[in-house]
Amino acid sequence: MVEYRIDRHSGVATYVQIVQQTKQALRLGHLEPGDKLPTAREVVEATAINPNTVLKAYRELEREGLVEARRGLGTFVRRGLGAATADSPLHSELDGWTQRARAAGLDRDDVAALFTAVLDKHFLDRNGQDQHSQGAPS
């Protein structure tokens, strides 16, 4: 089960935060095909947001083919994303690296900047386009 955390100061629309957190859960294997998303009422009780915001996020996920609404039953995961499960060796290595970075005195923004620079180096071409997005040659 995914538990949404809403950051009202992030500048990111609330429904987008729900979409992003759902996708992250799908990428990490916390949500798998067939799993049920929390009901709009459950999300509202946990986050104190408008139920229409939750429904808007779920509609966006449905439009992307990631979930499906089943009348009277709820919203269910239709397909997963990626292969970066939370129990993979890569996750453990990144966790260890992050612990070392923190012990070295780096804060969250420092770590994010380093990580983004490395991601850009390996995933963007000379024009700043993602080399591994859908439709791009791999």
mmCIF file with all atom_site columns, C-alpha atoms in Angstrom:
data_model
loop_
_atom_site.group_PDB
_atom_site.id
_atom_site.type_symbol
_atom_site.label_atom_id
_atom_site.label_alt_id
_atom_site.label_comp_id
_atom_site.label_asym_id
_atom_site.label_entity_id
_atom_site.label_seq_id
_atom_site.pdbx_PDB_ins_code
_atom_site.Cartn_x
_atom_site.Cartn_y
_atom_site.Cartn_z
_atom_site.occupancy
_atom_site.B_iso_or_equiv
_atom_site.pdbx_formal_charge
_atom_site.auth_seq_id
_atom_site.auth_comp_id
_atom_site.auth_asym_id
_atom_site.auth_atom_id
_atom_site.pdbx_PDB_model_num
ATOM 1   C CA . MET A 1 1   ? 0.000   0.000  0.000   1.00 0.00 ? 1   MET A CA 1
ATOM 2   C CA . VAL A 1 2   ? 1.298   3.423  -0.907  1.00 0.00 ? 2   VAL A CA 1
ATOM 3   C CA . GLU A 1 3   ? 1.048   6.253  1.617   1.00 0.00 ? 3   GLU A CA 1
ATOM 4   C CA . TYR A 1 4   ? 1.053   9.643  -0.037  1.00 0.00 ? 4   TYR A CA 1
ATOM 5   C CA . ARG A 1 5   ? 2.968   12.520 1.514   1.00 0.00 ? 5   ARG A CA 1
ATOM 6   C CA . ILE A 1 6   ? 1.921   15.946 0.294   1.00 0.00 ? 6   ILE A CA 1
ATOM 7   C CA . ASP A 1 7   ? 4.419   18.801 0.450   1.00 0.00 ? 7   ASP A CA 1
ATOM 8   C CA . ARG A 1 8   ? 2.356   21.964 0.280   1.00 0.00 ? 8   ARG A CA 1
ATOM 9   C CA . HIS A 1 9   ? 5.487   24.106 -0.058  1.00 0.00 ? 9   HIS A CA 1
ATOM 10  C CA . SER A 1 10  ? 7.091   22.230 -2.950  1.00 0.00 ? 10  SER A CA 1
ATOM 11  C CA . GLY A 1 11  ? 5.462   24.266 -5.699  1.00 0.00 ? 11  GLY A CA 1
ATOM 12  C CA . VAL A 1 12  ? 4.358   20.996 -7.346  1.00 0.00 ? 12  VAL A CA 1
ATOM 13  C CA . ALA A 1 13  ? 0.621   20.574 -7.835  1.00 0.00 ? 13  ALA A CA 1
ATOM 14  C CA . THR A 1 14  ? -0.879  18.147 -5.334  1.00 0.00 ? 14  THR A CA 1
ATOM 15  C CA . TYR A 1 15  ? -2.307  15.814 -7.970  1.00 0.00 ? 15  TYR A CA 1
ATOM 16  C CA . VAL A 1 16  ? 1.122   15.713 -9.661  1.00 0.00 ? 16  VAL A CA 1
ATOM 17  C CA . GLN A 1 17  ? 2.715   14.715 -6.344  1.00 0.00 ? 17  GLN A CA 1
ATOM 18  C CA . ILE A 1 18  ? 0.268   11.805 -6.106  1.00 0.00 ? 18  ILE A CA 1
ATOM 19  C CA . VAL A 1 19  ? 1.029   10.765 -9.688  1.00 0.00 ? 19  VAL A CA 1
ATOM 20  C CA . GLN A 1 20  ? 4.793   10.998 -9.061  1.00 0.00 ? 20  GLN A CA 1
ATOM 21  C CA . GLN A 1 21  ? 4.626   9.052  -5.794  1.00 0.00 ? 21  GLN A CA 1
ATOM 22  C CA . THR A 1 22  ? 2.510   6.358  -7.428  1.00 0.00 ? 22  THR A CA 1
ATOM 23  C CA . LYS A 1 23  ? 4.991   6.044  -10.298 1.00 0.00 ? 23  LYS A CA 1
ATOM 24  C CA . GLN A 1 24  ? 7.867   5.863  -7.828  1.00 0.00 ? 24  GLN A CA 1
ATOM 25  C CA . ALA A 1 25  ? 6.069   3.065  -5.959  1.00 0.00 ? 25  ALA A CA 1
ATOM 26  C CA . LEU A 1 26  ? 5.563   1.273  -9.284  1.00 0.00 ? 26  LEU A CA 1
ATOM 27  C CA . ARG A 1 27  ? 9.248   1.652  -10.194 1.00 0.00 ? 27  ARG A CA 1
ATOM 28  C CA . LEU A 1 28  ? 10.432  0.409  -6.802  1.00 0.00 ? 28  LEU A CA 1
ATOM 29  C CA . GLY A 1 29  ? 8.068   -2.548 -6.780  1.00 0.00 ? 29  GLY A CA 1
ATOM 30  C CA . HIS A 1 30  ? 6.062   -1.286 -3.810  1.00 0.00 ? 30  HIS A CA 1
ATOM 31  C CA . LEU A 1 31  ? 3.012   -1.487 -6.067  1.00 0.00 ? 31  LEU A CA 1
ATOM 32  C CA . GLU A 1 32  ? 2.507   -4.345 -8.487  1.00 0.00 ? 32  GLU A CA 1
ATOM 33  C CA . PRO A 1 33  ? -0.133  -5.229 -11.066 1.00 0.00 ? 33  PRO A CA 1
ATOM 34  C CA . GLY A 1 34  ? -3.356  -6.137 -9.290  1.00 0.00 ? 34  GLY A CA 1
ATOM 35  C CA . ASP A 1 35  ? -2.640  -4.063 -6.190  1.00 0.00 ? 35  ASP A CA 1
ATOM 36  C CA . LYS A 1 36  ? -5.373  -1.693 -5.100  1.00 0.00 ? 36  LYS A CA 1
ATOM 37  C CA . LEU A 1 37  ? -4.638  1.999  -4.638  1.00 0.00 ? 37  LEU A CA 1
ATOM 38  C CA . PRO A 1 38  ? -6.010  3.629  -1.508  1.00 0.00 ? 38  PRO A CA 1
ATOM 39  C CA . THR A 1 39  ? -9.505  4.978  -1.985  1.00 0.00 ? 39  THR A CA 1
ATOM 40  C CA . ALA A 1 40  ? -9.958  8.705  -2.447  1.00 0.00 ? 40  ALA A CA 1
ATOM 41  C CA . ARG A 1 41  ? -11.511 8.789  1.022   1.00 0.00 ? 41  ARG A CA 1
ATOM 42  C CA . GLU A 1 42  ? -8.457  7.098  2.562   1.00 0.00 ? 42  GLU A CA 1
ATOM 43  C CA . VAL A 1 43  ? -6.099  9.552  0.850   1.00 0.00 ? 43  VAL A CA 1
ATOM 44  C CA . VAL A 1 44  ? -8.229  12.503 1.946   1.00 0.00 ? 44  VAL A CA 1
ATOM 45  C CA . GLU A 1 45  ? -8.238  11.263 5.561   1.00 0.00 ? 45  GLU A CA 1
ATOM 46  C CA . ALA A 1 46  ? -4.461  10.822 5.540   1.00 0.00 ? 46  ALA A CA 1
ATOM 47  C CA . THR A 1 47  ? -3.521  14.038 3.726   1.00 0.00 ? 47  THR A CA 1
ATOM 48  C CA . ALA A 1 48  ? -6.434  16.470 4.192   1.00 0.00 ? 48  ALA A CA 1
ATOM 49  C CA . ILE A 1 49  ? -6.654  17.255 0.483   1.00 0.00 ? 49  ILE A CA 1
ATOM 50  C CA . ASN A 1 50  ? -9.699  17.641 -1.715  1.00 0.00 ? 50  ASN A CA 1
ATOM 51  C CA . PRO A 1 51  ? -11.112 14.306 -2.982  1.00 0.00 ? 51  PRO A CA 1
ATOM 52  C CA . ASN A 1 52  ? -11.294 15.757 -6.497  1.00 0.00 ? 52  ASN A CA 1
ATOM 53  C CA . THR A 1 53  ? -7.506  16.161 -6.401  1.00 0.00 ? 53  THR A CA 1
ATOM 54  C CA . VAL A 1 54  ? -7.088  12.457 -5.707  1.00 0.00 ? 54  VAL A CA 1
ATOM 55  C CA . LEU A 1 55  ? -9.542  11.572 -8.451  1.00 0.00 ? 55  LEU A CA 1
ATOM 56  C CA . LYS A 1 56  ? -7.696  13.874 -10.872 1.00 0.00 ? 56  LYS A CA 1
ATOM 57  C CA . ALA A 1 57  ? -4.419  12.078 -10.081 1.00 0.00 ? 57  ALA A CA 1
ATOM 58  C CA . TYR A 1 58  ? -6.030  8.669  -10.507 1.00 0.00 ? 58  TYR A CA 1
ATOM 59  C CA . ARG A 1 59  ? -7.550  9.739  -13.849 1.00 0.00 ? 59  ARG A CA 1
ATOM 60  C CA . GLU A 1 60  ? -4.086  10.830 -15.017 1.00 0.00 ? 60  GLU A CA 1
ATOM 61  C CA . LEU A 1 61  ? -2.626  7.470  -14.000 1.00 0.00 ? 61  LEU A CA 1
ATOM 62  C CA . GLU A 1 62  ? -5.501  5.737  -15.789 1.00 0.00 ? 62  GLU A CA 1
ATOM 63  C CA . ARG A 1 63  ? -4.924  7.850  -18.907 1.00 0.00 ? 63  ARG A CA 1
ATOM 64  C CA . GLU A 1 64  ? -1.306  6.683  -18.886 1.00 0.00 ? 64  GLU A CA 1
ATOM 65  C CA . GLY A 1 65  ? -2.474  3.070  -18.687 1.00 0.00 ? 65  GLY A CA 1
ATOM 66  C CA . LEU A 1 66  ? -0.926  2.464  -15.284 1.00 0.00 ? 66  LEU A CA 1
ATOM 67  C CA . VAL A 1 67  ? -4.111  1.870  -13.308 1.00 0.00 ? 67  VAL A CA 1
ATOM 68  C CA . GLU A 1 68  ? -7.718  1.026  -13.988 1.00 0.00 ? 68  GLU A CA 1
ATOM 69  C CA . ALA A 1 69  ? -10.860 1.984  -12.121 1.00 0.00 ? 69  ALA A CA 1
ATOM 70  C CA . ARG A 1 70  ? -13.260 -0.859 -11.427 1.00 0.00 ? 70  ARG A CA 1
ATOM 71  C CA . ARG A 1 71  ? -16.751 0.356  -10.714 1.00 0.00 ? 71  ARG A CA 1
ATOM 72  C CA . GLY A 1 72  ? -17.643 -0.209 -7.091  1.00 0.00 ? 72  GLY A CA 1
ATOM 73  C CA . LEU A 1 73  ? -14.315 -1.891 -6.299  1.00 0.00 ? 73  LEU A CA 1
ATOM 74  C CA . GLY A 1 74  ? -11.678 0.853  -6.498  1.00 0.00 ? 74  GLY A CA 1
ATOM 75  C CA . THR A 1 75  ? -8.599  1.644  -8.547  1.00 0.00 ? 75  THR A CA 1
ATOM 76  C CA . PHE A 1 76  ? -6.115  -1.106 -9.308  1.00 0.00 ? 76  PHE A CA 1
ATOM 77  C CA . VAL A 1 77  ? -2.596  -1.193 -10.706 1.00 0.00 ? 77  VAL A CA 1
ATOM 78  C CA . ARG A 1 78  ? -2.626  -2.353 -14.290 1.00 0.00 ? 78  ARG A CA 1
ATOM 79  C CA . ARG A 1 79  ? 1.103   -2.509 -14.980 1.00 0.00 ? 79  ARG A CA 1
ATOM 80  C CA . GLY A 1 80  ? 4.409   -1.818 -13.243 1.00 0.00 ? 80  GLY A CA 1
ATOM 81  C CA . LEU A 1 81  ? 7.217   0.505  -14.267 1.00 0.00 ? 81  LEU A CA 1
ATOM 82  C CA . GLY A 1 82  ? 10.924  -0.165 -14.574 1.00 0.00 ? 82  GLY A CA 1
ATOM 83  C CA . ALA A 1 83  ? 12.979  -2.759 -12.798 1.00 0.00 ? 83  ALA A CA 1
ATOM 84  C CA . ALA A 1 84  ? 14.522  -0.749 -9.958  1.00 0.00 ? 84  ALA A CA 1
ATOM 85  C CA . THR A 1 85  ? 13.022  -2.688 -7.086  1.00 0.00 ? 85  THR A CA 1
ATOM 86  C CA . ALA A 1 86  ? 13.767  -1.555 -3.553  1.00 0.00 ? 86  ALA A CA 1
ATOM 87  C CA . ASP A 1 87  ? 15.474  -4.854 -2.753  1.00 0.00 ? 87  ASP A CA 1
ATOM 88  C CA . SER A 1 88  ? 17.856  -4.814 -5.734  1.00 0.00 ? 88  SER A CA 1
ATOM 89  C CA . PRO A 1 89  ? 21.650  -4.732 -5.309  1.00 0.00 ? 89  PRO A CA 1
ATOM 90  C CA . LEU A 1 90  ? 21.690  -1.323 -7.020  1.00 0.00 ? 90  LEU A CA 1
ATOM 91  C CA . HIS A 1 91  ? 19.382  0.055  -4.342  1.00 0.00 ? 91  HIS A CA 1
ATOM 92  C CA . SER A 1 92  ? 21.715  -1.258 -1.651  1.00 0.00 ? 92  SER A CA 1
ATOM 93  C CA . GLU A 1 93  ? 24.743  0.283  -3.358  1.00 0.00 ? 93  GLU A CA 1
ATOM 94  C CA . LEU A 1 94  ? 23.001  3.642  -3.708  1.00 0.00 ? 94  LEU A CA 1
ATOM 95  C CA . ASP A 1 95  ? 21.878  3.472  -0.099  1.00 0.00 ? 95  ASP A CA 1
ATOM 96  C CA . GLY A 1 96  ? 25.460  2.854  1.026   1.00 0.00 ? 96  GLY A CA 1
ATOM 97  C CA . TRP A 1 97  ? 26.779  5.641  -1.208  1.00 0.00 ? 97  TRP A CA 1
ATOM 98  C CA . THR A 1 98  ? 24.169  8.038  0.200   1.00 0.00 ? 98  THR A CA 1
ATOM 99  C CA . GLN A 1 99  ? 25.159  7.143  3.762   1.00 0.00 ? 99  GLN A CA 1
ATOM 100 C CA . ARG A 1 100 ? 28.801  7.898  2.895   1.00 0.00 ? 100 ARG A CA 1
ATOM 101 C CA . ALA A 1 101 ? 27.834  11.212 1.274   1.00 0.00 ? 101 ALA A CA 1
ATOM 102 C CA . ARG A 1 102 ? 25.866  12.205 4.364   1.00 0.00 ? 102 ARG A CA 1
ATOM 103 C CA . ALA A 1 103 ? 28.725  11.174 6.644   1.00 0.00 ? 103 ALA A CA 1
ATOM 104 C CA . ALA A 1 104 ? 30.998  13.361 4.491   1.00 0.00 ? 104 ALA A CA 1
ATOM 105 C CA . GLY A 1 105 ? 28.812  16.337 5.368   1.00 0.00 ? 105 GLY A CA 1
ATOM 106 C CA . LEU A 1 106 ? 26.753  16.642 2.183   1.00 0.00 ? 106 LEU A CA 1
ATOM 107 C CA . ASP A 1 107 ? 23.160  17.747 2.601   1.00 0.00 ? 107 ASP A CA 1
ATOM 108 C CA . ARG A 1 108 ? 20.175  16.585 0.555   1.00 0.00 ? 108 ARG A CA 1
ATOM 109 C CA . ASP A 1 109 ? 20.613  19.314 -2.072  1.00 0.00 ? 109 ASP A CA 1
ATOM 110 C CA . ASP A 1 110 ? 24.324  18.496 -2.462  1.00 0.00 ? 110 ASP A CA 1
ATOM 111 C CA . VAL A 1 111 ? 23.527  14.825 -2.978  1.00 0.00 ? 111 VAL A CA 1
ATOM 112 C CA . ALA A 1 112 ? 20.705  15.651 -5.407  1.00 0.00 ? 112 ALA A CA 1
ATOM 113 C CA . ALA A 1 113 ? 23.037  17.910 -7.425  1.00 0.00 ? 113 ALA A CA 1
ATOM 114 C CA . LEU A 1 114 ? 25.720  15.220 -7.637  1.00 0.00 ? 114 LEU A CA 1
ATOM 115 C CA . PHE A 1 115 ? 23.220  12.545 -8.544  1.00 0.00 ? 115 PHE A CA 1
ATOM 116 C CA . THR A 1 116 ? 21.575  14.721 -11.201 1.00 0.00 ? 116 THR A CA 1
ATOM 117 C CA . ALA A 1 117 ? 24.970  15.543 -12.727 1.00 0.00 ? 117 ALA A CA 1
ATOM 118 C CA . VAL A 1 118 ? 25.815  11.839 -12.990 1.00 0.00 ? 118 VAL A CA 1
ATOM 119 C CA . LEU A 1 119 ? 22.376  11.024 -14.412 1.00 0.00 ? 119 LEU A CA 1
ATOM 120 C CA . ASP A 1 120 ? 22.739  13.769 -17.004 1.00 0.00 ? 120 ASP A CA 1
ATOM 121 C CA . LYS A 1 121 ? 26.206  12.518 -17.945 1.00 0.00 ? 121 LYS A CA 1
ATOM 122 C CA . HIS A 1 122 ? 24.924  9.019  -18.629 1.00 0.00 ? 122 HIS A CA 1
ATOM 123 C CA . PHE A 1 123 ? 21.396  9.650  -19.921 1.00 0.00 ? 123 PHE A CA 1
ATOM 124 C CA . LEU A 1 124 ? 21.466  12.905 -21.909 1.00 0.00 ? 124 LEU A CA 1
ATOM 125 C CA . ASP A 1 125 ? 22.934  13.387 -25.346 1.00 0.00 ? 125 ASP A CA 1
ATOM 126 C CA . ARG A 1 126 ? 24.795  16.518 -26.509 1.00 0.00 ? 126 ARG A CA 1
ATOM 127 C CA . ASN A 1 127 ? 21.501  18.355 -27.067 1.00 0.00 ? 127 ASN A CA 1
ATOM 128 C CA . GLY A 1 128 ? 20.240  17.631 -23.576 1.00 0.00 ? 128 GLY A CA 1
ATOM 129 C CA . GLN A 1 129 ? 17.730  15.049 -24.798 1.00 0.00 ? 129 GLN A CA 1
ATOM 130 C CA . ASP A 1 130 ? 17.116  11.882 -22.811 1.00 0.00 ? 130 ASP A CA 1
ATOM 131 C CA . GLN A 1 131 ? 18.746  9.041  -24.741 1.00 0.00 ? 131 GLN A CA 1
ATOM 132 C CA . HIS A 1 132 ? 16.607  6.414  -23.047 1.00 0.00 ? 132 HIS A CA 1
ATOM 133 C CA . SER A 1 133 ? 13.131  7.917  -23.288 1.00 0.00 ? 133 SER A CA 1
ATOM 134 C CA . GLN A 1 134 ? 10.438  6.126  -25.244 1.00 0.00 ? 134 GLN A CA 1
ATOM 135 C CA . GLY A 1 135 ? 11.062  6.255  -28.957 1.00 0.00 ? 135 GLY A CA 1
ATOM 136 C CA . ALA A 1 136 ? 14.726  7.170  -28.572 1.00 0.00 ? 136 ALA A CA 1
ATOM 137 C CA . PRO A 1 137 ? 17.375  4.766  -29.760 1.00 0.00 ? 137 PRO A CA 1
ATOM 138 C CA . SER A 1 138 ? 19.017  2.834  -26.963 1.00 0.00 ? 138 SER A CA 1
#
